[in-house]
């Protein structure tokens, strides 16, 4: 039985035309040359691409959270560039002794590290970005 999936990944894409006939898509059809993080390249028709992807500059918190689960640092676009949020779900070390922690968000804020809980405004915002 077929199951349904949703994908969350970072790709690079360049608008262009299909290089050759591909299934129901004809050479010259508008679309995108897609480069995946591992270097794999493919071509995606414009409608298929537009239905599956959105620009990494201006994400919902839900999408940003999925990327945080994969180790990316995130922040609101309007925040100072040094205020980054990241997910902690591993060990923290205090004076050399390992301490287990429950998964939580931490924020690097003006050089300090503190626990962070998103507000309703932050949960509904669509200006989240990945910090490279």
PDB file of N, CA and C in Angstrom, residues 18-107:
ATOM      1  N   UNK A  18      13.421  22.849 -19.707  1.00  0.00           N
ATOM      2  CA  UNK A  18      13.714  21.415 -19.745  1.00  0.00           C
ATOM      3  C   UNK A  18      14.728  21.152 -20.851  1.00  0.00           C
ATOM      4  N   UNK A  19      15.808  20.433 -20.547  1.00  0.00           N
ATOM      5  CA  UNK A  19      16.847  20.197 -21.550  1.00  0.00           C
ATOM      6  C   UNK A  19      16.429  19.215 -22.649  1.00  0.00           C
ATOM      7  N   UNK A  20      15.421  18.374 -22.352  1.00  0.00           N
ATOM      8  CA  UNK A  20      14.962  17.374 -23.320  1.00  0.00           C
ATOM      9  C   UNK A  20      13.557  16.948 -22.935  1.00  0.00           C
ATOM     10  N   UNK A  21      12.895  16.190 -23.792  1.00  0.00           N
ATOM     11  CA  UNK A  21      11.597  15.634 -23.443  1.00  0.00           C
ATOM     12  C   UNK A  21      11.776  14.704 -22.248  1.00  0.00           C
ATOM     13  N   UNK A  22      10.911  14.872 -21.250  1.00  0.00           N
ATOM     14  CA  UNK A  22      10.988  14.061 -20.030  1.00  0.00           C
ATOM     15  C   UNK A  22       9.577  13.648 -19.652  1.00  0.00           C
ATOM     16  N   UNK A  23       9.173  12.438 -19.978  1.00  0.00           N
ATOM     17  CA  UNK A  23       7.817  11.984 -19.689  1.00  0.00           C
ATOM     18  C   UNK A  23       6.807  12.851 -20.403  1.00  0.00           C
ATOM     19  N   UNK A  24       5.905  13.450 -19.646  1.00  0.00           N
ATOM     20  CA  UNK A  24       4.881  14.313 -20.244  1.00  0.00           C
ATOM     21  C   UNK A  24       5.381  15.736 -20.453  1.00  0.00           C
ATOM     22  N   UNK A  25       6.602  16.027 -20.051  1.00  0.00           N
ATOM     23  CA  UNK A  25       7.165  17.369 -20.170  1.00  0.00           C
ATOM     24  C   UNK A  25       8.045  17.455 -21.410  1.00  0.00           C
ATOM     25  N   UNK A  26       7.883  18.530 -22.138  1.00  0.00           N
ATOM     26  CA  UNK A  26       8.579  18.709 -23.411  1.00  0.00           C
ATOM     27  C   UNK A  26       9.817  19.590 -23.255  1.00  0.00           C
ATOM     28  N   UNK A  27      10.797  19.348 -24.110  1.00  0.00           N
ATOM     29  CA  UNK A  27      11.998  20.177 -24.134  1.00  0.00           C
ATOM     30  C   UNK A  27      11.588  21.639 -24.272  1.00  0.00           C
ATOM     31  N   UNK A  28      12.209  22.508 -23.496  1.00  0.00           N
ATOM     32  CA  UNK A  28      11.907  23.930 -23.540  1.00  0.00           C
ATOM     33  C   UNK A  28      10.860  24.375 -22.534  1.00  0.00           C
ATOM     34  N   UNK A  29      10.186  23.426 -21.873  1.00  0.00           N
ATOM     35  CA  UNK A  29       9.171  23.777 -20.866  1.00  0.00           C
ATOM     36  C   UNK A  29       9.837  24.478 -19.684  1.00  0.00           C
ATOM     37  N   UNK A  30       9.164  25.513 -19.147  1.00  0.00           N
ATOM     38  CA  UNK A  30       9.697  26.256 -18.001  1.00  0.00           C
ATOM     39  C   UNK A  30       9.790  25.367 -16.767  1.00  0.00           C
ATOM     40  N   UNK A  31      10.854  25.559 -16.017  1.00  0.00           N
ATOM     41  CA  UNK A  31      11.042  24.801 -14.787  1.00  0.00           C
ATOM     42  C   UNK A  31      12.310  25.243 -14.090  1.00  0.00           C
ATOM     43  N   UNK A  32      12.874  24.338 -13.313  1.00  0.00           N
ATOM     44  CA  UNK A  32      14.054  24.655 -12.514  1.00  0.00           C
ATOM     45  C   UNK A  32      15.059  23.515 -12.563  1.00  0.00           C
ATOM     46  N   UNK A  33      16.334  23.879 -12.688  1.00  0.00           N
ATOM     47  CA  UNK A  33      17.414  22.931 -12.499  1.00  0.00           C
ATOM     48  C   UNK A  33      17.653  22.891 -10.990  1.00  0.00           C
ATOM     49  N   UNK A  34      17.482  21.728 -10.407  1.00  0.00           N
ATOM     50  CA  UNK A  34      17.548  21.573  -8.955  1.00  0.00           C
ATOM     51  C   UNK A  34      18.843  20.859  -8.581  1.00  0.00           C
ATOM     52  N   UNK A  35      19.583  21.447  -7.623  1.00  0.00           N
ATOM     53  CA  UNK A  35      20.793  20.818  -7.095  1.00  0.00           C
ATOM     54  C   UNK A  35      20.564  20.510  -5.626  1.00  0.00           C
ATOM     55  N   UNK A  36      20.677  19.235  -5.271  1.00  0.00           N
ATOM     56  CA  UNK A  36      20.475  18.787  -3.890  1.00  0.00           C
ATOM     57  C   UNK A  36      21.770  18.918  -3.105  1.00  0.00           C
ATOM     58  N   UNK A  37      21.674  18.840  -1.778  1.00  0.00           N
ATOM     59  CA  UNK A  37      22.843  19.040  -0.912  1.00  0.00           C
ATOM     60  C   UNK A  37      23.976  18.058  -1.214  1.00  0.00           C
ATOM     61  N   UNK A  38      23.638  16.872  -1.693  1.00  0.00           N
ATOM     62  CA  UNK A  38      24.676  15.883  -2.014  1.00  0.00           C
ATOM     63  C   UNK A  38      25.230  16.035  -3.426  1.00  0.00           C
ATOM     64  N   UNK A  39      24.790  17.087  -4.148  1.00  0.00           N
ATOM     65  CA  UNK A  39      25.285  17.345  -5.491  1.00  0.00           C
ATOM     66  C   UNK A  39      24.425  16.761  -6.604  1.00  0.00           C
ATOM     67  N   UNK A  40      23.449  15.915  -6.258  1.00  0.00           N
ATOM     68  CA  UNK A  40      22.562  15.328  -7.268  1.00  0.00           C
ATOM     69  C   UNK A  40      21.776  16.449  -7.949  1.00  0.00           C
ATOM     70  N   UNK A  41      21.680  16.396  -9.287  1.00  0.00           N
ATOM     71  CA  UNK A  41      20.943  17.401 -10.040  1.00  0.00           C
ATOM     72  C   UNK A  41      19.760  16.770 -10.752  1.00  0.00           C
ATOM     73  N   UNK A  42      18.681  17.524 -10.794  1.00  0.00           N
ATOM     74  CA  UNK A  42      17.486  17.078 -11.516  1.00  0.00           C
ATOM     75  C   UNK A  42      16.791  18.306 -12.081  1.00  0.00           C
ATOM     76  N   UNK A  43      15.799  18.065 -12.932  1.00  0.00           N
ATOM     77  CA  UNK A  43      15.010  19.157 -13.486  1.00  0.00           C
ATOM     78  C   UNK A  43      13.583  18.988 -13.008  1.00  0.00           C
ATOM     79  N   UNK A  44      12.946  20.096 -12.607  1.00  0.00           N
ATOM     80  CA  UNK A  44      11.581  20.058 -12.096  1.00  0.00           C
ATOM     81  C   UNK A  44      10.722  21.048 -12.875  1.00  0.00           C
ATOM     82  N   UNK A  45       9.557  20.590 -13.393  1.00  0.00           N
ATOM     83  CA  UNK A  45       8.642  21.519 -14.061  1.00  0.00           C
ATOM     84  C   UNK A  45       8.214  22.625 -13.093  1.00  0.00           C
ATOM     85  N   UNK A  46       7.942  23.813 -13.607  1.00  0.00           N
ATOM     86  CA  UNK A  46       7.620  24.980 -12.786  1.00  0.00           C
ATOM     87  C   UNK A  46       6.492  24.712 -11.800  1.00  0.00           C
ATOM     88  N   UNK A  47       5.366  24.158 -12.232  1.00  0.00           N
ATOM     89  CA  UNK A  47       4.238  23.926 -11.331  1.00  0.00           C
ATOM     90  C   UNK A  47       4.598  22.929 -10.231  1.00  0.00           C
ATOM     91  N   UNK A  48       5.265  21.862 -10.587  1.00  0.00           N
ATOM     92  CA  UNK A  48       5.683  20.864  -9.596  1.00  0.00           C
ATOM     93  C   UNK A  48       6.615  21.505  -8.575  1.00  0.00           C
ATOM     94  N   UNK A  49       7.564  22.291  -9.066  1.00  0.00           N
ATOM     95  CA  UNK A  49       8.519  22.977  -8.187  1.00  0.00           C
ATOM     96  C   UNK A  49       7.796  23.953  -7.267  1.00  0.00           C
ATOM     97  N   UNK A  50       6.929  24.800  -7.848  1.00  0.00           N
ATOM     98  CA  UNK A  50       6.222  25.810  -7.055  1.00  0.00           C
ATOM     99  C   UNK A  50       5.319  25.194  -6.001  1.00  0.00           C
ATOM    100  N   UNK A  51       4.772  24.003  -6.272  1.00  0.00           N
ATOM    101  CA  UNK A  51       3.925  23.311  -5.295  1.00  0.00           C
ATOM    102  C   UNK A  51       4.741  22.693  -4.163  1.00  0.00           C
ATOM    103  N   UNK A  52       6.016  22.383  -4.424  1.00  0.00           N
ATOM    104  CA  UNK A  52       6.827  21.656  -3.447  1.00  0.00           C
ATOM    105  C   UNK A  52       7.779  22.534  -2.637  1.00  0.00           C
ATOM    106  N   UNK A  53       8.220  23.655  -3.196  1.00  0.00           N
ATOM    107  CA  UNK A  53       9.275  24.436  -2.554  1.00  0.00           C
ATOM    108  C   UNK A  53       8.849  25.868  -2.301  1.00  0.00           C
ATOM    109  N   UNK A  54       9.457  26.464  -1.291  1.00  0.00           N
ATOM    110  CA  UNK A  54       9.336  27.899  -1.061  1.00  0.00           C
ATOM    111  C   UNK A  54      10.709  28.419  -0.689  1.00  0.00           C
ATOM    112  N   UNK A  55      10.911  29.686  -0.926  1.00  0.00           N
ATOM    113  CA  UNK A  55      12.215  30.287  -0.688  1.00  0.00           C
ATOM    114  C   UNK A  55      12.603  30.157   0.778  1.00  0.00           C
ATOM    115  N   UNK A  56      13.867  29.879   1.025  1.00  0.00           N
ATOM    116  CA  UNK A  56      14.362  29.700   2.395  1.00  0.00           C
ATOM    117  C   UNK A  56      14.351  31.014   3.178  1.00  0.00           C
ATOM    118  N   UNK A  57      14.267  32.133   2.482  1.00  0.00           N
ATOM    119  CA  UNK A  57      14.144  33.430   3.133  1.00  0.00           C
ATOM    120  C   UNK A  57      12.663  33.732   3.302  1.00  0.00           C
ATOM    121  N   UNK A  58      12.119  33.499   4.478  1.00  0.00           N
ATOM    122  CA  UNK A  58      10.713  33.775   4.741  1.00  0.00           C
ATOM    123  C   UNK A  58       9.902  32.507   4.943  1.00  0.00           C
ATOM    124  N   UNK A  59      10.345  31.645   5.844  1.00  0.00           N
ATOM    125  CA  UNK A  59       9.655  30.389   6.118  1.00  0.00           C
ATOM    126  C   UNK A  59       8.695  30.533   7.293  1.00  0.00           C
ATOM    127  N   UNK A  60       7.772  29.598   7.394  1.00  0.00           N
ATOM    128  CA  UNK A  60       6.947  29.501   8.595  1.00  0.00           C
ATOM    129  C   UNK A  60       7.804  28.889   9.701  1.00  0.00           C
ATOM    130  N   UNK A  61       7.357  29.026  10.941  1.00  0.00           N
ATOM    131  CA  UNK A  61       8.098  28.433  12.048  1.00  0.00           C
ATOM    132  C   UNK A  61       8.116  26.911  11.918  1.00  0.00           C
ATOM    133  N   UNK A  62       7.026  26.330  11.422  1.00  0.00           N
ATOM    134  CA  UNK A  62       6.978  24.875  11.268  1.00  0.00           C
ATOM    135  C   UNK A  62       8.076  24.344  10.369  1.00  0.00           C
ATOM    136  N   UNK A  63       8.302  25.009   9.245  1.00  0.00           N
ATOM    137  CA  UNK A  63       9.369  24.577   8.337  1.00  0.00           C
ATOM    138  C   UNK A  63      10.725  24.830   8.978  1.00  0.00           C
ATOM    139  N   UNK A  64      10.889  26.003   9.587  1.00  0.00           N
ATOM    140  CA  UNK A  64      12.150  26.330  10.253  1.00  0.00           C
ATOM    141  C   UNK A  64      12.441  25.323  11.369  1.00  0.00           C
ATOM    142  N   UNK A  65      11.408  24.908  12.082  1.00  0.00           N
ATOM    143  CA  UNK A  65      11.581  23.933  13.167  1.00  0.00           C
ATOM    144  C   UNK A  65      12.076  22.597  12.619  1.00  0.00           C
ATOM    145  N   UNK A  66      11.550  22.157  11.490  1.00  0.00           N
ATOM    146  CA  UNK A  66      12.024  20.909  10.886  1.00  0.00           C
ATOM    147  C   UNK A  66      13.505  21.007  10.533  1.00  0.00           C
ATOM    148  N   UNK A  67      13.929  22.174  10.063  1.00  0.00           N
ATOM    149  CA  UNK A  67      15.345  22.364   9.752  1.00  0.00           C
ATOM    150  C   UNK A  67      16.186  22.432  11.027  1.00  0.00           C
ATOM    151  N   UNK A  68      15.634  23.021  12.092  1.00  0.00           N
ATOM    152  CA  UNK A  68      16.340  23.045  13.380  1.00  0.00           C
ATOM    153  C   UNK A  68      16.545  21.617  13.893  1.00  0.00           C
ATOM    154  N   UNK A  69      15.578  20.741  13.654  1.00  0.00           N
ATOM    155  CA  UNK A  69      15.715  19.334  14.058  1.00  0.00           C
ATOM    156  C   UNK A  69      16.849  18.645  13.312  1.00  0.00           C
ATOM    157  N   UNK A  70      17.227  19.202  12.179  1.00  0.00           N
ATOM    158  CA  UNK A  70      18.326  18.654  11.386  1.00  0.00           C
ATOM    159  C   UNK A  70      19.643  19.396  11.639  1.00  0.00           C
ATOM    160  N   UNK A  71      19.675  20.183  12.718  1.00  0.00           N
ATOM    161  CA  UNK A  71      20.915  20.826  13.132  1.00  0.00           C
ATOM    162  C   UNK A  71      21.146  22.230  12.618  1.00  0.00           C
ATOM    163  N   UNK A  72      20.178  22.812  11.892  1.00  0.00           N
ATOM    164  CA  UNK A  72      20.354  24.169  11.382  1.00  0.00           C
ATOM    165  C   UNK A  72      20.002  25.187  12.464  1.00  0.00           C
ATOM    166  N   UNK A  73      20.697  26.314  12.457  1.00  0.00           N
ATOM    167  CA  UNK A  73      20.349  27.440  13.327  1.00  0.00           C
ATOM    168  C   UNK A  73      19.330  28.288  12.573  1.00  0.00           C
ATOM    169  N   UNK A  74      18.359  28.821  13.298  1.00  0.00           N
ATOM    170  CA  UNK A  74      17.299  29.616  12.680  1.00  0.00           C
ATOM    171  C   UNK A  74      17.150  30.936  13.421  1.00  0.00           C
ATOM    172  N   UNK A  75      16.513  31.897  12.758  1.00  0.00           N
ATOM    173  CA  UNK A  75      16.189  33.162  13.418  1.00  0.00           C
ATOM    174  C   UNK A  75      15.122  33.862  12.596  1.00  0.00           C
ATOM    175  N   UNK A  76      14.471  34.847  13.214  1.00  0.00           N
ATOM    176  CA  UNK A  76      13.560  35.713  12.478  1.00  0.00           C
ATOM    177  C   UNK A  76      14.395  36.692  11.669  1.00  0.00           C
ATOM    178  N   UNK A  77      13.930  37.020  10.481  1.00  0.00           N
ATOM    179  CA  UNK A  77      14.660  37.939   9.617  1.00  0.00           C
ATOM    180  C   UNK A  77      14.834  39.306  10.274  1.00  0.00           C
ATOM    181  N   UNK A  78      13.866  39.712  11.080  1.00  0.00           N
ATOM    182  CA  UNK A  78      13.911  41.035  11.712  1.00  0.00           C
ATOM    183  C   UNK A  78      14.829  41.086  12.935  1.00  0.00           C
ATOM    184  N   UNK A  79      15.279  39.928  13.410  1.00  0.00           N
ATOM    185  CA  UNK A  79      16.157  39.904  14.569  1.00  0.00           C
ATOM    186  C   UNK A  79      17.561  40.331  14.182  1.00  0.00           C
ATOM    187  N   UNK A  80      18.308  40.782  15.186  1.00  0.00           N
ATOM    188  CA  UNK A  80      19.719  41.074  15.007  1.00  0.00           C
ATOM    189  C   UNK A  80      20.407  39.799  14.507  1.00  0.00           C
ATOM    190  N   UNK A  81      21.400  39.971  13.668  1.00  0.00           N
ATOM    191  CA  UNK A  81      22.059  38.812  13.062  1.00  0.00           C
ATOM    192  C   UNK A  81      22.719  37.875  14.077  1.00  0.00           C
ATOM    193  N   UNK A  82      22.951  38.340  15.293  1.00  0.00           N
ATOM    194  CA  UNK A  82      23.621  37.495  16.284  1.00  0.00           C
ATOM    195  C   UNK A  82      22.642  36.691  17.130  1.00  0.00           C
ATOM    196  N   UNK A  83      21.334  36.956  17.002  1.00  0.00           N
ATOM    197  CA  UNK A  83      20.342  36.217  17.783  1.00  0.00           C
ATOM    198  C   UNK A  83      19.905  34.985  16.997  1.00  0.00           C
ATOM    199  N   UNK A  84      20.419  33.833  17.379  1.00  0.00           N
ATOM    200  CA  UNK A  84      20.124  32.586  16.699  1.00  0.00           C
ATOM    201  C   UNK A  84      19.451  31.611  17.647  1.00  0.00           C
ATOM    202  N   UNK A  85      18.558  30.816  17.105  1.00  0.00           N
ATOM    203  CA  UNK A  85      17.868  29.790  17.873  1.00  0.00           C
ATOM    204  C   UNK A  85      18.327  28.431  17.349  1.00  0.00           C
ATOM    205  N   UNK A  86      18.534  27.494  18.259  1.00  0.00           N
ATOM    206  CA  UNK A  86      18.859  26.136  17.835  1.00  0.00           C
ATOM    207  C   UNK A  86      18.256  25.142  18.817  1.00  0.00           C
ATOM    208  N   UNK A  87      18.041  23.948  18.333  1.00  0.00           N
ATOM    209  CA  UNK A  87      17.420  22.895  19.133  1.00  0.00           C
ATOM    210  C   UNK A  87      18.503  22.092  19.834  1.00  0.00           C
ATOM    211  N   UNK A  88      18.316  21.872  21.123  1.00  0.00           N
ATOM    212  CA  UNK A  88      19.233  21.049  21.904  1.00  0.00           C
ATOM    213  C   UNK A  88      18.490  19.768  22.260  1.00  0.00           C
ATOM    214  N   UNK A  89      19.017  18.647  21.829  1.00  0.00           N
ATOM    215  CA  UNK A  89      18.385  17.363  22.177  1.00  0.00           C
ATOM    216  C   UNK A  89      19.456  16.320  22.477  1.00  0.00           C
ATOM    217  N   UNK A  90      20.591  16.796  22.953  1.00  0.00           N
ATOM    218  CA  UNK A  90      21.723  15.923  23.202  1.00  0.00           C
ATOM    219  C   UNK A  90      22.261  16.201  24.603  1.00  0.00           C
ATOM    220  N   UNK A  91      23.508  15.985  24.802  1.00  0.00           N
ATOM    221  CA  UNK A  91      24.137  16.246  26.099  1.00  0.00           C
ATOM    222  C   UNK A  91      24.598  17.686  26.203  1.00  0.00           C
ATOM    223  N   UNK A  92      24.489  18.246  27.396  1.00  0.00           N
ATOM    224  CA  UNK A  92      25.151  19.508  27.714  1.00  0.00           C
ATOM    225  C   UNK A  92      26.227  19.176  28.740  1.00  0.00           C
ATOM    226  N   UNK A  93      27.326  19.884  28.700  1.00  0.00           N
ATOM    227  CA  UNK A  93      28.393  19.624  29.648  1.00  0.00           C
ATOM    228  C   UNK A  93      28.552  20.816  30.586  1.00  0.00           C
ATOM    229  N   UNK A  94      28.652  20.504  31.867  1.00  0.00           N
ATOM    230  CA  UNK A  94      28.814  21.538  32.889  1.00  0.00           C
ATOM    231  C   UNK A  94      30.045  21.163  33.704  1.00  0.00           C
ATOM    232  N   UNK A  95      31.077  21.951  33.605  1.00  0.00           N
ATOM    233  CA  UNK A  95      32.333  21.674  34.316  1.00  0.00           C
ATOM    234  C   UNK A  95      32.860  20.277  34.031  1.00  0.00           C
ATOM    235  N   UNK A  96      32.688  19.812  32.798  1.00  0.00           N
ATOM    236  CA  UNK A  96      33.212  18.507  32.415  1.00  0.00           C
ATOM    237  C   UNK A  96      32.309  17.337  32.737  1.00  0.00           C
ATOM    238  N   UNK A  97      31.230  17.548  33.491  1.00  0.00           N
ATOM    239  CA  UNK A  97      30.311  16.454  33.813  1.00  0.00           C
ATOM    240  C   UNK A  97      29.144  16.472  32.834  1.00  0.00           C
ATOM    241  N   UNK A  98      28.861  15.330  32.183  1.00  0.00           N
ATOM    242  CA  UNK A  98      27.750  15.318  31.229  1.00  0.00           C
ATOM    243  C   UNK A  98      26.404  15.364  31.941  1.00  0.00           C
ATOM    244  N   UNK A  99      25.488  16.131  31.374  1.00  0.00           N
ATOM    245  CA  UNK A  99      24.137  16.227  31.908  1.00  0.00           C
ATOM    246  C   UNK A  99      23.166  16.008  30.753  1.00  0.00           C
ATOM    247  N   UNK A 100      22.206  15.102  30.956  1.00  0.00           N
ATOM    248  CA  UNK A 100      21.173  14.903  29.952  1.00  0.00           C
ATOM    249  C   UNK A 100      20.131  15.999  30.105  1.00  0.00           C
ATOM    250  N   UNK A 101      19.621  16.491  28.990  1.00  0.00           N
ATOM    251  CA  UNK A 101      18.574  17.502  29.030  1.00  0.00           C
ATOM    252  C   UNK A 101      17.424  17.068  28.139  1.00  0.00           C
ATOM    253  N   UNK A 102      16.237  17.496  28.491  1.00  0.00           N
ATOM    254  CA  UNK A 102      15.088  17.293  27.620  1.00  0.00           C
ATOM    255  C   UNK A 102      15.281  18.182  26.392  1.00  0.00           C
ATOM    256  N   UNK A 103      14.759  17.773  25.236  1.00  0.00           N
ATOM    257  CA  UNK A 103      14.871  18.645  24.063  1.00  0.00           C
ATOM    258  C   UNK A 103      14.301  20.036  24.367  1.00  0.00           C
ATOM    259  N   UNK A 104      15.021  21.049  23.967  1.00  0.00           N
ATOM    260  CA  UNK A 104      14.580  22.426  24.183  1.00  0.00           C
ATOM    261  C   UNK A 104      15.244  23.336  23.158  1.00  0.00           C
ATOM    262  N   UNK A 105      14.703  24.522  23.016  1.00  0.00           N
ATOM    263  CA  UNK A 105      15.323  25.529  22.166  1.00  0.00           C
ATOM    264  C   UNK A 105      16.208  26.416  23.031  1.00  0.00           C
ATOM    265  N   UNK A 106      17.356  26.736  22.484  1.00  0.00           N
ATOM    266  CA  UNK A 106      18.259  27.674  23.125  1.00  0.00           C
ATOM    267  C   UNK A 106      18.446  28.846  22.170  1.00  0.00           C
ATOM    268  N   UNK A 107      18.690  30.014  22.738  1.00  0.00           N
ATOM    269  CA  UNK A 107      18.947  31.195  21.923  1.00  0.00           C
ATOM    270  C   UNK A 107      20.298  31.770  22.306  1.00  0.00           C
TER     271      UNK A 107
END
